[in-house]
Amino acid sequence: MNAKRITLKQIAHELNVSISTVSKSLKNSSEIGEETRSKIIAFAKQHNYRPNNIALSLKHRKTKTIGIIIPEVVHYFFSTVIDGAEKYANKMGYNVIIAVSNESFEKEVLNMETLADSSIDGIIMSVAKETLKTQDFHHIQETIDFGIPVVLFDRVLNDIACDKVVVDDKSGAEKATQSLLDKGCRNILLVSTQDYINVGKLRTQGYIEALKKNHIIADNRLMIKTKDLMNPEQAMYELEKKIDQTIEQNPSIDGIFCVNEIYAAAALKVLKKRAIHVPNDISIICFTDGFISKYSSPTLTTISQHGEKIGASAAQMLIDKLTSKTPLANYSTKVIECTIVQRESS
Amino acid sequence: MNAKRITLKQIAHELNVSISTVSKSLKNSSEIGEETRSKIIAFAKQHNYRPNNIALSLKHRKTKTIGIIIPEVVHYFFSTVIDGAEKYANKMGYNVIIAVSNESFEKEVLNMETLADSSIDGIIMSVAKETLKTQDFHHIQETIDFGIPVVLFDRVLNDIACDKVVVDDKSGAEKATQSLLDKGCRNILLVSTQDYINVGKLRTQGYIEALKKNHIIADNRLMIKTKDLMNPEQAMYELEKKIDQTIEQNPSIDGIFCVNEIYAAAALKVLKKRAIHVPNDISIICFTDGFISKYSSPTLTTISQHGEKIGASAAQMLIDKLTSKTPLANYSTKVIECTIVQRESS
DNA sequence: GTGAAAGCGCTAACAA
DNA sequence: TTGTTAGCGCTTTCAC
């Protein structure tokens, strides 16, 4: 047992040839004579030779692994992105290494440093909320300046020049709102996040835009923005209360658009308590085509952001850069289109 | 920009000292004179010196990264495990690299090989369903024999000698069933998976055991086992139909125990359609304390498996082995206790 | 056709 | 106190 890996050196020794002969033979170089070569190959196979990737990395100055930094793993959207990135990267012979910032600026900086310490060739990341708030992006700029390509996705930064993959949040929100309008809704409640989260902001803009196109003026009383509380249960409780009050005060509400499925679940709960039927009395549509939407009753009509596609695209952009398919300083932004997944709630 | 990383060699050259002097200085070795040392340290700091981890790995024959192979990322339980493992590993100075088998035997074997190709020091894994079915574990045994420690979690293998972290599925299921019995339920429907998935099997055993302790004989007609269809939507549809029929045929059912929250969501849906009140008419309890349970209405009482704890424990066992805190051939199995999270459905 | 040697970035035993 | 050297496993140029 405990066979350990056999090295070129050992093979060379056993067969009384030089290391380079072994190396070349295993690469099927025509430099080496047929006989020696096949002998070496046979021996290597028999002893289950596998090249040492670390040594190769040292030699080639690339590791063939890419790092992904996300704010949370236990999160539907981000896990789909990992899934997509992992699949594409693997197909291209790359490994994927995960780091989680947990929405913390400090942890994000630490993660970048750890990854940048030459264990990866490039980084795919979505910025932590805290970083968005502090607006301190020096760590990202520094790793780019250091020659490590970075691809930003979803929560991206205008101030950083690099490749980006974004969801067309605004037009997705427009689509969502429009679909509600098409179903006859006229008083649509928006449940969104604070504006410093760009996706929340963009989705709010899309909502307003759609209303405007239908000659409806957005009503501030119908726009709820959740507080960012540390305690999620507390946050949910507050949100439900807020939705409940708003519905109480605005009985004309006939549609609800939430920027994520958790908020939609909160809305569903409130409506159920009030015995308001979904979708007959009020229709609901939300972003995030995750488990909650698929398995709630009624199931939720959603805007899917296609996380796997985002992950795959990000990985592709990164690998294209790493393999010099794309010139280094030639940045682009790819927009992944949202689509509506029609279900029972609207 | 594109500063690139400065090396010991370059520093040595700039400062007209030898490479080893630089190396020792940066390690604050007392071998080196105060003056030279501080000069070198200052220079290194100024030029933002960072050691090349690849070179260190080559030298030390360890990479300080551990691999995790899971069947799916887009899955509540597995993502919590990653979360726990990642946090613990990071704390101990280890990186985490993720591979997803997608429940496929072939992909799992491939993943193991890729990881084992010396980019990681050890592996944490949960076995793919297909592997469970084929009962072919040669890849796992081989990597262990190769001297790479493996820690199995959740879906573990009796035939493989290694460290393991498991959930006390059976007693968790017993607790769940008992809690339903305590609430007065007498005819409890079980919704489980096929038996070759050990967790499904164990949970079924726990269910039967609890009934037995309460002098109730398990009734085969009240034990649904889902088929393993490739198409999840199809599978859900079939399951709902099955649950519906069973309830139709057994109106005395007053409790449902599901081995995961998705099945519980299916049950919830069926009951809603039949206007059966939860928990007044029928109580529900299930495994997986995930998003669905937290955000459905009614919210679901669950058995939490504490994925983060499992991940952290697995990482700890692995790192203990890697750092020789635990003797290599001294395997143990850690059991993480399940706990009931009481919510509205029971 | 085969092998010696340098080098990727670093450490550490040993020499000076 | 500082430097030399060998070596981790591999590739590759150049010499034999």
Tab-separated table of C-alpha atoms (C1' of nucleotides) in Angstrom, chain A residues 18 20-21 24 31 33 36 59 61, chain C residues 1-9:
chain	number	residue	atom	x	y	z
A	18	SER	CA	18.388	9.481	-18.431
A	20	SER	CA	15.173	13.441	-20.281
A	21	THR	CA	14.878	10.246	-22.292
A	24	LYS	CA	10.613	12.637	-24.092
A	31	GLU	CA	13.561	11.879	-31.006
A	33	GLY	CA	14.115	5.258	-30.625
A	36	THR	CA	13.431	2.491	-25.775
A	59	LYS	CA	7.756	25.075	-14.843
A	61	ARG	CA	4.120	29.326	-14.583
C	1	DG	C1'	19.063	8.320	-30.683
C	2	DT	C1'	20.439	9.682	-26.005
C	3	DG	C1'	21.930	12.447	-22.257
C	4	DA	C1'	23.801	16.489	-19.636
C	5	DA	C1'	22.585	20.652	-17.828
C	6	DA	C1'	20.055	24.714	-16.748
C	7	DG	C1'	16.195	26.536	-14.709
C	8	DC	C1'	11.134	27.371	-12.672
C	9	DG	C1'	11.191	29.685	-6.896
